[in-house]
PDB file of N, CA, C and O in Angstrom:
ATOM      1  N   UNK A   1     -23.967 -28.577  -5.178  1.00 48.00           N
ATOM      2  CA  UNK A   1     -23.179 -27.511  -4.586  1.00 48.00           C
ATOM      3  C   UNK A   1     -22.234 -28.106  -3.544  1.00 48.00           C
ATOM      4  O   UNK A   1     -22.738 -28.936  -2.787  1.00 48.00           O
ATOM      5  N   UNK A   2     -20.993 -27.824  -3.396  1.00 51.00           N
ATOM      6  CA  UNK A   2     -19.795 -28.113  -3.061  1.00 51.00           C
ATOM      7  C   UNK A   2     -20.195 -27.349  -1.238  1.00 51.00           C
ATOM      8  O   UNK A   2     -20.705 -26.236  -1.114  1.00 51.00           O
ATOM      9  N   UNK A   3     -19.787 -28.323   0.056  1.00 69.00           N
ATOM     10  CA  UNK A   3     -20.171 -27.965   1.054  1.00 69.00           C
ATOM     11  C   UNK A   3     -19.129 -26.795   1.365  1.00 69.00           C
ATOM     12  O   UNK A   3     -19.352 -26.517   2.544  1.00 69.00           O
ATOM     13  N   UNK A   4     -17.915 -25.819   0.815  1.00 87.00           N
ATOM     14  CA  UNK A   4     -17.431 -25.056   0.565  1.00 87.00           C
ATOM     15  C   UNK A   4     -17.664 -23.992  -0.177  1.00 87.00           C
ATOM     16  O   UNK A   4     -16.776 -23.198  -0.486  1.00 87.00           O
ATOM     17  N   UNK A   5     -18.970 -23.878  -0.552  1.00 95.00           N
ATOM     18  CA  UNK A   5     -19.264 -22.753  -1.768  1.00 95.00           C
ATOM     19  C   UNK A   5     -20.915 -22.039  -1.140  1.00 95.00           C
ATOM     20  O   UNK A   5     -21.738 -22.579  -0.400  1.00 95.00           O
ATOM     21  N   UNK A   6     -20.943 -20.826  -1.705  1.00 96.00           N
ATOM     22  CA  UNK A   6     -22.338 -20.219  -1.331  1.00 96.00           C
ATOM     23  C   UNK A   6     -23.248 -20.367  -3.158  1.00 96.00           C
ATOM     24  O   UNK A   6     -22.743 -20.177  -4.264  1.00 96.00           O
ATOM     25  N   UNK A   7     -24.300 -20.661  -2.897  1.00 97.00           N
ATOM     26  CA  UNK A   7     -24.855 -19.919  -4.251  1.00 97.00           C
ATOM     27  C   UNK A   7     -25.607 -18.795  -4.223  1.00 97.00           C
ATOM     28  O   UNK A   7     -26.658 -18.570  -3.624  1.00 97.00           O
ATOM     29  N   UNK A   8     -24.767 -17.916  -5.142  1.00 98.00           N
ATOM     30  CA  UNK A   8     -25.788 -16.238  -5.487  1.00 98.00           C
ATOM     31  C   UNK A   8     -27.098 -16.459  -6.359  1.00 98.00           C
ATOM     32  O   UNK A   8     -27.003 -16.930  -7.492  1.00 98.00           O
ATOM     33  N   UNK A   9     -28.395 -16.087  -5.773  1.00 98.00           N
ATOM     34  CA  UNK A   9     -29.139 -16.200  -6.793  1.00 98.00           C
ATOM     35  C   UNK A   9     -29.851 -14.330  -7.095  1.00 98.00           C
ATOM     36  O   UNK A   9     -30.425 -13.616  -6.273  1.00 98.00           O
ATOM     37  N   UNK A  10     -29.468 -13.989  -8.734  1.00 97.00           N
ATOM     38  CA  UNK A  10     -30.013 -12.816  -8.988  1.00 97.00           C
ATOM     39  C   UNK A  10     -31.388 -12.673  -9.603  1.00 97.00           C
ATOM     40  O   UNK A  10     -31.794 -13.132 -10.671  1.00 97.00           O
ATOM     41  N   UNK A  11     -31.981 -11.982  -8.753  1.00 96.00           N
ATOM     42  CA  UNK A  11     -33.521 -11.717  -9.360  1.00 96.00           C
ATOM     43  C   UNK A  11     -33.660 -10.102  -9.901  1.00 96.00           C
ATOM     44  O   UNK A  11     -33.034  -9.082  -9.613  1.00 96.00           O
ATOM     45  N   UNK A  12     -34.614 -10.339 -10.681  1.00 93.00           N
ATOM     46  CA  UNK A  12     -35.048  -8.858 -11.820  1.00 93.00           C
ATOM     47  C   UNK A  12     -33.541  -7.856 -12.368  1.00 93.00           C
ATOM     48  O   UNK A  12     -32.608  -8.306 -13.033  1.00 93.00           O
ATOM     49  N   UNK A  13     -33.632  -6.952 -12.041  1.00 93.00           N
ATOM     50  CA  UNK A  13     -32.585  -5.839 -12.441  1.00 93.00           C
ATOM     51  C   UNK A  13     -30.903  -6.818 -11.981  1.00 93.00           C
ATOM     52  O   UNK A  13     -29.881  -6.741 -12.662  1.00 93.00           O
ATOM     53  N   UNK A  14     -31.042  -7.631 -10.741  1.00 95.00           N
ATOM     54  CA  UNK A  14     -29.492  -8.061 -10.693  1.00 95.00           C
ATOM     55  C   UNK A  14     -29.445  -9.188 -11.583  1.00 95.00           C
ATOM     56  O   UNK A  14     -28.429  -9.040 -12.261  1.00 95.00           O
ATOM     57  N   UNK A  15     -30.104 -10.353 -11.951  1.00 96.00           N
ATOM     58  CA  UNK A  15     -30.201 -11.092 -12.980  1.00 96.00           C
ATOM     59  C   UNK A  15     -29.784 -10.439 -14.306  1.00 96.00           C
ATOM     60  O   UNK A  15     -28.875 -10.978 -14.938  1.00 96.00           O
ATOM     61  N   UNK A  16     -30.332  -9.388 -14.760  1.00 94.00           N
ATOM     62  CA  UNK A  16     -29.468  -8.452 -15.815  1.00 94.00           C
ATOM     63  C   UNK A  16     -28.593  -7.823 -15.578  1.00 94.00           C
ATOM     64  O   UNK A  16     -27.820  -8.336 -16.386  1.00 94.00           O
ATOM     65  N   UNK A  17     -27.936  -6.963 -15.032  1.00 95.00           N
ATOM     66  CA  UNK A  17     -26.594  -6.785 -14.643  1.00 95.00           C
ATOM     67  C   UNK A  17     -25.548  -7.796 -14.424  1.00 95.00           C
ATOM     68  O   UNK A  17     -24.407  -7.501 -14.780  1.00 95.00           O
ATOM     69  N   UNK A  18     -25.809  -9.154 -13.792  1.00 95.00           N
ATOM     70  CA  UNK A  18     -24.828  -9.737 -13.887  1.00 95.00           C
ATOM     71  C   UNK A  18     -24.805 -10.656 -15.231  1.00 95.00           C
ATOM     72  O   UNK A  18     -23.774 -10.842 -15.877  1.00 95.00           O
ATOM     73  N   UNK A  19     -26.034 -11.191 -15.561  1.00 95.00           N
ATOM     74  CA  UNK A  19     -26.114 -11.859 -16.870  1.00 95.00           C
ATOM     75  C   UNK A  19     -26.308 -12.885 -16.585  1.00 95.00           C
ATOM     76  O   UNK A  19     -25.819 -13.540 -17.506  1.00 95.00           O
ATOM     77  N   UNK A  20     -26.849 -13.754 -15.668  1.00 94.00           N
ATOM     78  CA  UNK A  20     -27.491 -15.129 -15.552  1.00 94.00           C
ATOM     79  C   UNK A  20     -27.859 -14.888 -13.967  1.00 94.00           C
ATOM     80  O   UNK A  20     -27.550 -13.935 -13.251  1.00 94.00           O
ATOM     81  N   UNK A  21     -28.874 -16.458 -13.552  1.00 97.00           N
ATOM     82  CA  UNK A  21     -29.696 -16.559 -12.989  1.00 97.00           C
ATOM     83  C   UNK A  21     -28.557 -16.504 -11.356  1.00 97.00           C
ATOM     84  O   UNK A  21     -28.269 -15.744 -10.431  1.00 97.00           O
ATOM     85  N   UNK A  22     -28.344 -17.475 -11.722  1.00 97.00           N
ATOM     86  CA  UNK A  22     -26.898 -17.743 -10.701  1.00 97.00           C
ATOM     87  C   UNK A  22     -26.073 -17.941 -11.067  1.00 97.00           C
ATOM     88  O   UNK A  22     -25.745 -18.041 -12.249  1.00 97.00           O
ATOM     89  N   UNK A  23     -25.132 -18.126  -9.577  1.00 97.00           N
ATOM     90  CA  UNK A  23     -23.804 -18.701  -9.568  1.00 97.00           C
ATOM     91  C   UNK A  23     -22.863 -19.388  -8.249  1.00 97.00           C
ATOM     92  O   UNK A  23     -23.248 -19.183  -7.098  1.00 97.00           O
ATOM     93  N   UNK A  24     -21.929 -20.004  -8.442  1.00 96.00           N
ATOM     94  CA  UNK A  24     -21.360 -20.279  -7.342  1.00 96.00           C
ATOM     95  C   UNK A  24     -19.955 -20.236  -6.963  1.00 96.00           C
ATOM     96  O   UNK A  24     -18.964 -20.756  -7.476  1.00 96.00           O
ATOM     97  N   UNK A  25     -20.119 -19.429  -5.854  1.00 94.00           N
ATOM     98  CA  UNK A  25     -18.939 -18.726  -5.369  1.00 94.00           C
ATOM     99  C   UNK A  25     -18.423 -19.186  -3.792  1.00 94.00           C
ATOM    100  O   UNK A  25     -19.108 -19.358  -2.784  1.00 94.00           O
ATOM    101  N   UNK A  26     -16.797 -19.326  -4.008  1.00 92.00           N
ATOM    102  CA  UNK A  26     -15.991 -19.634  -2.587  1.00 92.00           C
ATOM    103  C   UNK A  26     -17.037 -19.295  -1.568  1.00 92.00           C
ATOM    104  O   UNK A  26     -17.832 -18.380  -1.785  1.00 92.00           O
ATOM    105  N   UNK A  27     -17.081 -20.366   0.107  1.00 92.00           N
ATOM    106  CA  UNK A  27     -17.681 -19.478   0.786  1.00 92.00           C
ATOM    107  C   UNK A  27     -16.820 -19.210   1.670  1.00 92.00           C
ATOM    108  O   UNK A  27     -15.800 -19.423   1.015  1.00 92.00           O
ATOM    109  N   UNK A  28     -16.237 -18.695   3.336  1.00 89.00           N
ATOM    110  CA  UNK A  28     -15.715 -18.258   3.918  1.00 89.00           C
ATOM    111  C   UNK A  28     -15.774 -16.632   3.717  1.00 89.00           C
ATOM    112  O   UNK A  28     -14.875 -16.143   3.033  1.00 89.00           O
ATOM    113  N   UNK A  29     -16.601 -15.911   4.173  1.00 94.00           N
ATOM    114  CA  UNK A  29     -16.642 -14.310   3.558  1.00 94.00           C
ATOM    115  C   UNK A  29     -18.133 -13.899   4.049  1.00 94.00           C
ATOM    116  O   UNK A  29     -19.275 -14.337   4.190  1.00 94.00           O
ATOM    117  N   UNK A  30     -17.359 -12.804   4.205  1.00 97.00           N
ATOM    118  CA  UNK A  30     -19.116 -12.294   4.640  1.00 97.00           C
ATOM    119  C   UNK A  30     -19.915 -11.386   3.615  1.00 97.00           C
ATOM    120  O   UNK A  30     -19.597 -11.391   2.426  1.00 97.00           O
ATOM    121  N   UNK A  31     -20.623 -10.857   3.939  1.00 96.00           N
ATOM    122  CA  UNK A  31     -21.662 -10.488   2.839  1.00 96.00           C
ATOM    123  C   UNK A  31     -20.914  -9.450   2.084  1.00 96.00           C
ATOM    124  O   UNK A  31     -20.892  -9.575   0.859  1.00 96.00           O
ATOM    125  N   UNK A  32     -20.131  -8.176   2.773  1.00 97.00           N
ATOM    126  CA  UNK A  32     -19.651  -7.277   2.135  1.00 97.00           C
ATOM    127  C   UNK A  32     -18.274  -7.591   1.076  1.00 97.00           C
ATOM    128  O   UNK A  32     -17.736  -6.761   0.343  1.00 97.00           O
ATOM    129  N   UNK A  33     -17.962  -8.800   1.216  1.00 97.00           N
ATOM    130  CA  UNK A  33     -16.722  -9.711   0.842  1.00 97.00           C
ATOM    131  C   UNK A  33     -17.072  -9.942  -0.140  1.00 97.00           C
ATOM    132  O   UNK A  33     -16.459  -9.769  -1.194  1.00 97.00           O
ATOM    133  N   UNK A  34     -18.456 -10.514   0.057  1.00 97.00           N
ATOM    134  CA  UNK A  34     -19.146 -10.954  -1.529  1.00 97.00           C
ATOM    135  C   UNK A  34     -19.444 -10.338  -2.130  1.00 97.00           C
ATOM    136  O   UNK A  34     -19.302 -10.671  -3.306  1.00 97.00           O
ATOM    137  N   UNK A  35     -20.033  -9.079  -1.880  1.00 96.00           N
ATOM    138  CA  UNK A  35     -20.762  -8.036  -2.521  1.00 96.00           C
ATOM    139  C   UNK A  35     -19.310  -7.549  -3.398  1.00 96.00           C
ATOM    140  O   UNK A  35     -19.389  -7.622  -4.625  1.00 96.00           O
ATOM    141  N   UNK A  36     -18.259  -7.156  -2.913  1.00 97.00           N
ATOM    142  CA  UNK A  36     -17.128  -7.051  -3.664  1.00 97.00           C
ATOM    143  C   UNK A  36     -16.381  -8.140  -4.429  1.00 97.00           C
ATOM    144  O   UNK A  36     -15.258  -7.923  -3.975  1.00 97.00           O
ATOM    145  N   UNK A  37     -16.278  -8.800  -4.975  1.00 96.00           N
ATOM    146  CA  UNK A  37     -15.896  -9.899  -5.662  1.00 96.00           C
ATOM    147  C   UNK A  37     -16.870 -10.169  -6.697  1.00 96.00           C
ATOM    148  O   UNK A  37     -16.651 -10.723  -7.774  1.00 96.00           O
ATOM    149  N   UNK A  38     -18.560  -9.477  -6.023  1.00 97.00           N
ATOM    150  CA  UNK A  38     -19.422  -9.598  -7.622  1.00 97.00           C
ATOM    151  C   UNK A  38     -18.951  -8.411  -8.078  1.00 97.00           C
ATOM    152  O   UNK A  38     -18.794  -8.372  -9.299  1.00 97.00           O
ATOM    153  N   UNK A  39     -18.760  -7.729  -7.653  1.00 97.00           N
ATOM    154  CA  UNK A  39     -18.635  -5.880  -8.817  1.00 97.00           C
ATOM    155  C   UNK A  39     -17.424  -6.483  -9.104  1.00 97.00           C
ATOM    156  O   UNK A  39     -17.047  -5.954 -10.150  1.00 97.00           O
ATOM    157  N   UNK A  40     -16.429  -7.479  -8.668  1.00 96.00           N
ATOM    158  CA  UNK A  40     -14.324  -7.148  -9.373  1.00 96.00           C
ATOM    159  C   UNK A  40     -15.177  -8.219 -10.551  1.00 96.00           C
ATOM    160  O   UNK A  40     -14.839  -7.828 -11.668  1.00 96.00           O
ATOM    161  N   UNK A  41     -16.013  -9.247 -10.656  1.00 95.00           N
ATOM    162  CA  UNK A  41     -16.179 -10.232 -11.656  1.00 95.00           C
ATOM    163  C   UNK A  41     -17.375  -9.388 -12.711  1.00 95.00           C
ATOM    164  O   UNK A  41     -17.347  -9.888 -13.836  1.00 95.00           O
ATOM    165  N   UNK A  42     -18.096  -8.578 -12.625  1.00 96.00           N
ATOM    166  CA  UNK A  42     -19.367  -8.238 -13.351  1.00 96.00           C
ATOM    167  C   UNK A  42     -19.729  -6.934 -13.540  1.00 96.00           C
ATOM    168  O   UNK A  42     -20.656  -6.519 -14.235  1.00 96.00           O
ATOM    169  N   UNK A  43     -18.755  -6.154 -12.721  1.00 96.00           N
ATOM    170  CA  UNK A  43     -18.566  -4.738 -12.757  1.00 96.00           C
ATOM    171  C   UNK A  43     -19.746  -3.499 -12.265  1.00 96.00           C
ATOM    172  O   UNK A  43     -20.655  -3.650 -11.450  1.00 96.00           O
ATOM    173  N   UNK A  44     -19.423  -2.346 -12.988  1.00 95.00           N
ATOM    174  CA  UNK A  44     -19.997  -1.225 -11.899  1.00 95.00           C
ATOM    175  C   UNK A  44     -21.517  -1.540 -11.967  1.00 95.00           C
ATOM    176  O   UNK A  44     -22.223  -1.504 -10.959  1.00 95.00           O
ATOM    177  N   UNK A  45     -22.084  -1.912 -13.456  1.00 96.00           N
ATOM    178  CA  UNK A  45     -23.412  -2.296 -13.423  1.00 96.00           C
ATOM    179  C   UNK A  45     -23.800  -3.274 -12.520  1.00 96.00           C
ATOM    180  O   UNK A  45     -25.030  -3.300 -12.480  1.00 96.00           O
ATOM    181  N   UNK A  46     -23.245  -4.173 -11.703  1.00 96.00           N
ATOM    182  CA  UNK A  46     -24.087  -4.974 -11.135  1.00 96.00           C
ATOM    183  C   UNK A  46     -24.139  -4.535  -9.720  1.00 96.00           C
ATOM    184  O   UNK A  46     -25.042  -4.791  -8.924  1.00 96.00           O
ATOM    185  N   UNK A  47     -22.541  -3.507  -9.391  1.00 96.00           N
ATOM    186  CA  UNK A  47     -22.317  -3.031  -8.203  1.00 96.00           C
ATOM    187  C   UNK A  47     -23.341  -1.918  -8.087  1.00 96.00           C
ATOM    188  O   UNK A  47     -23.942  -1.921  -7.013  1.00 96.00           O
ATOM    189  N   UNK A  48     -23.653  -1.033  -8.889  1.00 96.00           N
ATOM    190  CA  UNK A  48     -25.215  -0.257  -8.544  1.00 96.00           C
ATOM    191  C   UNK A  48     -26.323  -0.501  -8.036  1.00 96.00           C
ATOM    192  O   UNK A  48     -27.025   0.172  -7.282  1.00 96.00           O
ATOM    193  N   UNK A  49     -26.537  -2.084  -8.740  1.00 96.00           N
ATOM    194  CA  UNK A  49     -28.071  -2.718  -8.360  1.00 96.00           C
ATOM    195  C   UNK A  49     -27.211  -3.000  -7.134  1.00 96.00           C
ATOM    196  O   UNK A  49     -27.827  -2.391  -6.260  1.00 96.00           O
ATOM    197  N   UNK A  50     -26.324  -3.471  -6.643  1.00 96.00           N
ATOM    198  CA  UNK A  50     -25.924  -4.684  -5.529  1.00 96.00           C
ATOM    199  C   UNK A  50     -26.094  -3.449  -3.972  1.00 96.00           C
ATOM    200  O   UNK A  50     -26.488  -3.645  -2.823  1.00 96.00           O
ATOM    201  N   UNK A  51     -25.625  -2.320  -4.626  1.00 95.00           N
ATOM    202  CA  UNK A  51     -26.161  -0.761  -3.783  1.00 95.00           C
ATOM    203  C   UNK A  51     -26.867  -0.831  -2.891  1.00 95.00           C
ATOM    204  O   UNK A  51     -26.631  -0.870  -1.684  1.00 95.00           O
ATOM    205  N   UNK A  52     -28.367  -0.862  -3.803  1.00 94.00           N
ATOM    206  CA  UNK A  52     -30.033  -0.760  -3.347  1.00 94.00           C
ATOM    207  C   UNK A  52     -30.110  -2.124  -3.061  1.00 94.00           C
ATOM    208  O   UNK A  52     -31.236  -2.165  -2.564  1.00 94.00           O
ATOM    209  N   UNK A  53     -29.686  -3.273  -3.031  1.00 95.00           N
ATOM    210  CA  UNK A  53     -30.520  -4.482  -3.093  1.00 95.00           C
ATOM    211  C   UNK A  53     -30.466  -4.884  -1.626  1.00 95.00           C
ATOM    212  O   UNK A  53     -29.850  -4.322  -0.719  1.00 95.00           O
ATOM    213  N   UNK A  54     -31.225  -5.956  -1.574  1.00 94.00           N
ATOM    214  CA  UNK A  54     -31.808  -6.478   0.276  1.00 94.00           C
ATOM    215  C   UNK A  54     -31.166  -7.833  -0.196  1.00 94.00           C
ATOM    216  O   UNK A  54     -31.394  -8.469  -1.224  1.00 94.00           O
ATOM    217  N   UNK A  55     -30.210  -8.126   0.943  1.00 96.00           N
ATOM    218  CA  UNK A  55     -30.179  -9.534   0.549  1.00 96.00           C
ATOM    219  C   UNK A  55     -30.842 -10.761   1.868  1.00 96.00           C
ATOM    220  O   UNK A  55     -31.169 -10.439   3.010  1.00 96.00           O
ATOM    221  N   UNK A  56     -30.890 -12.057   1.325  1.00 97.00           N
ATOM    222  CA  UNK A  56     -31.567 -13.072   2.067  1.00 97.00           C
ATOM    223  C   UNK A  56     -30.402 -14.394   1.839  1.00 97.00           C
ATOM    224  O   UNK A  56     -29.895 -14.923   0.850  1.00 97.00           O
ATOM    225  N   UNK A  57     -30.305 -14.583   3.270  1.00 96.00           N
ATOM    226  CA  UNK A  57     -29.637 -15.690   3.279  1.00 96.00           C
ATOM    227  C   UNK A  57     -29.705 -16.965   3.870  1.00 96.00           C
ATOM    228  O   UNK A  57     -29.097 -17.343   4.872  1.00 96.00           O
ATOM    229  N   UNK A  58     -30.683 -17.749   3.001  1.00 96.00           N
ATOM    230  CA  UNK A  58     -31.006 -19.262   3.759  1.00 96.00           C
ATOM    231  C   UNK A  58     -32.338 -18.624   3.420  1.00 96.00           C
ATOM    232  O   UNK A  58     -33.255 -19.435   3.544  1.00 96.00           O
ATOM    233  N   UNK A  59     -32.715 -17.449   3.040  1.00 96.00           N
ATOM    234  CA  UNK A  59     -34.701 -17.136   3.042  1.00 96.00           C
ATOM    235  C   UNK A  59     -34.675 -16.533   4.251  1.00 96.00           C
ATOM    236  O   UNK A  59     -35.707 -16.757   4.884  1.00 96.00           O
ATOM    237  N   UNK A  60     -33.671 -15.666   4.968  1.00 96.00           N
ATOM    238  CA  UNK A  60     -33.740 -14.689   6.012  1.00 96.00           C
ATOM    239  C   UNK A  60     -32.572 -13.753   6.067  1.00 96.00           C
ATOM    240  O   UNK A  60     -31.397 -14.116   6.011  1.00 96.00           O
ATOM    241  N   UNK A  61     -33.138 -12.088   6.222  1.00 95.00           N
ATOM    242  CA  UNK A  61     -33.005 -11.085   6.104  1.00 95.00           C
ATOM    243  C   UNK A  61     -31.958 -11.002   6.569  1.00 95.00           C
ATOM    244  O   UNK A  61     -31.851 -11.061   7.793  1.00 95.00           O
ATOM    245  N   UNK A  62     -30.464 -10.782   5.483  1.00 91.00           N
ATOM    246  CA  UNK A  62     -29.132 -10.360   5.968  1.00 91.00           C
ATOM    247  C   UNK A  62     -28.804  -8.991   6.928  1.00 91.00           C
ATOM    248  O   UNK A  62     -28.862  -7.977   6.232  1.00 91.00           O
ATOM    249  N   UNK A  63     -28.480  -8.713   8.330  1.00 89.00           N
ATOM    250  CA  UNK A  63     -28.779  -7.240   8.640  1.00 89.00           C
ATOM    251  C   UNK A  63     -26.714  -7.286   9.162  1.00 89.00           C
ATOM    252  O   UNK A  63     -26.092  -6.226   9.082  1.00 89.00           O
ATOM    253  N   UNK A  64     -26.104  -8.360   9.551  1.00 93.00           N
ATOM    254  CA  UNK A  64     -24.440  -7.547   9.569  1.00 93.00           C
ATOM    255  C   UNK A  64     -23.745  -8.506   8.452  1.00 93.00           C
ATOM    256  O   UNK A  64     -23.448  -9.696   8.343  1.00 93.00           O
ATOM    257  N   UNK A  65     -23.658  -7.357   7.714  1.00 93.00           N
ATOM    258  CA  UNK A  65     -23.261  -7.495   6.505  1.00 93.00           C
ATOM    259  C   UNK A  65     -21.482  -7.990   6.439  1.00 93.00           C
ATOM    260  O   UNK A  65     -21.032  -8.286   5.332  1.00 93.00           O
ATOM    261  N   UNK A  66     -20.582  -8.047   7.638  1.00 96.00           N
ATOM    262  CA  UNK A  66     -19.572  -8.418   8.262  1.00 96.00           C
ATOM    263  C   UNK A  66     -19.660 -10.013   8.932  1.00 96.00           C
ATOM    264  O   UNK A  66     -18.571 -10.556   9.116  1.00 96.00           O
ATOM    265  N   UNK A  67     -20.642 -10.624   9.225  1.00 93.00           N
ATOM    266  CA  UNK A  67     -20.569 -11.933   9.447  1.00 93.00           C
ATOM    267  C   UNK A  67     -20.410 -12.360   9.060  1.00 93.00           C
ATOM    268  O   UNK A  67     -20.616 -11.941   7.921  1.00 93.00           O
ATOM    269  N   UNK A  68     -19.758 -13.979   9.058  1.00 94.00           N
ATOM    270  CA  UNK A  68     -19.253 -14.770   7.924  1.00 94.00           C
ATOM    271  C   UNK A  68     -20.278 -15.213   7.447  1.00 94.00           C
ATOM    272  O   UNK A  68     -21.096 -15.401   8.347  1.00 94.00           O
ATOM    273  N   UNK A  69     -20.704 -15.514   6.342  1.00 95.00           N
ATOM    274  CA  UNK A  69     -21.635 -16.361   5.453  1.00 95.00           C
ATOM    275  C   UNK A  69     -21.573 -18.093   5.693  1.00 95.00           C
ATOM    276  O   UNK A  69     -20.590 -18.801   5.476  1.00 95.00           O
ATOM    277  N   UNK A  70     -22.878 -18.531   6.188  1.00 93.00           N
ATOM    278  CA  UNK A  70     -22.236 -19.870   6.160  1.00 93.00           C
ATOM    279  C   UNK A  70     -22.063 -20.906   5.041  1.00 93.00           C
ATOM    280  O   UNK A  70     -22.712 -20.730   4.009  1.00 93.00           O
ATOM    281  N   UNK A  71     -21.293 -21.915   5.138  1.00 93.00           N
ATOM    282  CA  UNK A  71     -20.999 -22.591   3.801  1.00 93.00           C
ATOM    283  C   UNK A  71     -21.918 -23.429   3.857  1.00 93.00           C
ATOM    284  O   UNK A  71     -22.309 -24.019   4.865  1.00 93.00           O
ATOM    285  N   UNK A  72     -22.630 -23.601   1.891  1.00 94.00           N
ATOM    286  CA  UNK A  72     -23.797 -24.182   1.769  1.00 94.00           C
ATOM    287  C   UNK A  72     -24.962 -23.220   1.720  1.00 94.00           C
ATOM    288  O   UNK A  72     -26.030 -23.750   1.412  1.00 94.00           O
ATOM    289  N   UNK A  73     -24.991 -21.785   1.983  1.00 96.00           N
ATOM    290  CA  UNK A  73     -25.738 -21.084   1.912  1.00 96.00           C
ATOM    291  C   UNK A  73     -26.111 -20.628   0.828  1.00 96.00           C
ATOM    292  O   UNK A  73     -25.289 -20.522  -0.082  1.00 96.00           O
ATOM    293  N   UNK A  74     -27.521 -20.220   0.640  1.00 97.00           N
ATOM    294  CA  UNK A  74     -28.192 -19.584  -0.551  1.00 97.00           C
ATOM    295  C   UNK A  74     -28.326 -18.130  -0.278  1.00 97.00           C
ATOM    296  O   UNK A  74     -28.999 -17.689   0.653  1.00 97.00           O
ATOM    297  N   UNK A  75     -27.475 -17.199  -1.358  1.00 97.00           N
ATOM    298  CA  UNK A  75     -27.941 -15.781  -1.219  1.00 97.00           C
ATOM    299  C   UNK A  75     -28.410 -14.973  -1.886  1.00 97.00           C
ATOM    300  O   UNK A  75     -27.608 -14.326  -2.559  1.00 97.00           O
ATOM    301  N   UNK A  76     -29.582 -14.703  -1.989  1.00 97.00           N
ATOM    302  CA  UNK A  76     -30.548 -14.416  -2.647  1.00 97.00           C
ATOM    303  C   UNK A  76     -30.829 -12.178  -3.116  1.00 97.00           C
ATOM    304  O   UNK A  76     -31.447 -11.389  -2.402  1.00 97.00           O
ATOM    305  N   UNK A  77     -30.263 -11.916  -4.189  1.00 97.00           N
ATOM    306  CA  UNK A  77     -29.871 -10.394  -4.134  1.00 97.00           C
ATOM    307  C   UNK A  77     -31.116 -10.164  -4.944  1.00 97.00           C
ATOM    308  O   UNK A  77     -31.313 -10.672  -6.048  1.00 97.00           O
ATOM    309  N   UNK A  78     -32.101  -9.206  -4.191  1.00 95.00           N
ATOM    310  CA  UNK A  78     -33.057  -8.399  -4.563  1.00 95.00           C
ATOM    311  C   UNK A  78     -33.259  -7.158  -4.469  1.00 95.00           C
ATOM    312  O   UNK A  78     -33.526  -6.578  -3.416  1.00 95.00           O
ATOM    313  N   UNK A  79     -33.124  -6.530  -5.810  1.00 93.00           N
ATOM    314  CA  UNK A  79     -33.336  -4.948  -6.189  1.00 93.00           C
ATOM    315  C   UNK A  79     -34.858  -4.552  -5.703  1.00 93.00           C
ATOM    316  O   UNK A  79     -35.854  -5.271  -5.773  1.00 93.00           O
ATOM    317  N   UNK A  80     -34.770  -3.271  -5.215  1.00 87.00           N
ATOM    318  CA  UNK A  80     -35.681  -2.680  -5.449  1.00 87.00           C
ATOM    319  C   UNK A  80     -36.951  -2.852  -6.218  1.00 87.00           C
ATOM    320  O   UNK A  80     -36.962  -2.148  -7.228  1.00 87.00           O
ATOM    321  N   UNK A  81     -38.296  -3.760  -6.003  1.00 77.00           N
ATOM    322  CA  UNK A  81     -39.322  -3.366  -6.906  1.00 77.00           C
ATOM    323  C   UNK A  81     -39.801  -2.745  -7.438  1.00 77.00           C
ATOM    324  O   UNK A  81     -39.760  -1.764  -6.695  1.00 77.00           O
ATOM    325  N   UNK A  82     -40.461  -2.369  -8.491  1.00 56.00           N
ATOM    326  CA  UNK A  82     -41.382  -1.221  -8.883  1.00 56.00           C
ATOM    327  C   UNK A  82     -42.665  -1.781  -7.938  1.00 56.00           C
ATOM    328  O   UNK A  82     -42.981  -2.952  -7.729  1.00 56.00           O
ATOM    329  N   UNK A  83     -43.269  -0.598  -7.460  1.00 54.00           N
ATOM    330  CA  UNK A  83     -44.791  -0.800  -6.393  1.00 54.00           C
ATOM    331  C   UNK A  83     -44.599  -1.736  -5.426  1.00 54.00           C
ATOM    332  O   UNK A  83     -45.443  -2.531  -5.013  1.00 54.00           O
ATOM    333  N   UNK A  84     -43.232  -1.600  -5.002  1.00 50.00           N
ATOM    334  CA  UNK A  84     -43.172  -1.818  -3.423  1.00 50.00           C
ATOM    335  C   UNK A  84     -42.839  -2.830  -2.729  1.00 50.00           C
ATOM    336  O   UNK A  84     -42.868  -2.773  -1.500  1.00 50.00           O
TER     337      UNK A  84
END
């Protein structure tokens, strides 16, 4: 991974909506930046799950979704479980 790039990793329901495990995307952007650029590349289905989902970045709980993302980061988009 390029010290300029984030990698998305999708688990359960976003792994199917977008159609593979990961990917890697420009970094400079913050979470809501990203979150838009996956729905313009993968569309409304992935932007539904991307809705409900919690994301983790570095393996800790994204809460301003307006901060920049840092480069080299892992972001990790998790839907909703079934049982919790």
């Amino acid at each position: 991974m390029e010290p300029t790039s984030l990698t998305v990793r999708y688990f359960a329901g976003a792994r199917a909506a977008a159609g593979h495990r990961e990917e890697v995307m420009p970094a400079d952007r913050s979470l809501d930046d990203l979150t838009a650029e996956l729905v313009r590349r993968h569309g409304d289905r992935l932007g539904a799950v991307l809705r409900v989902a919690s994301f983790l970045v570095d393996g800790v709980t994204c809460h301003d979704r307006q901060a920049p993302l840092p480069a080299g980061a892992t972001i990790d988009v998790l839907p909703p479980f079934a049982g919790g």
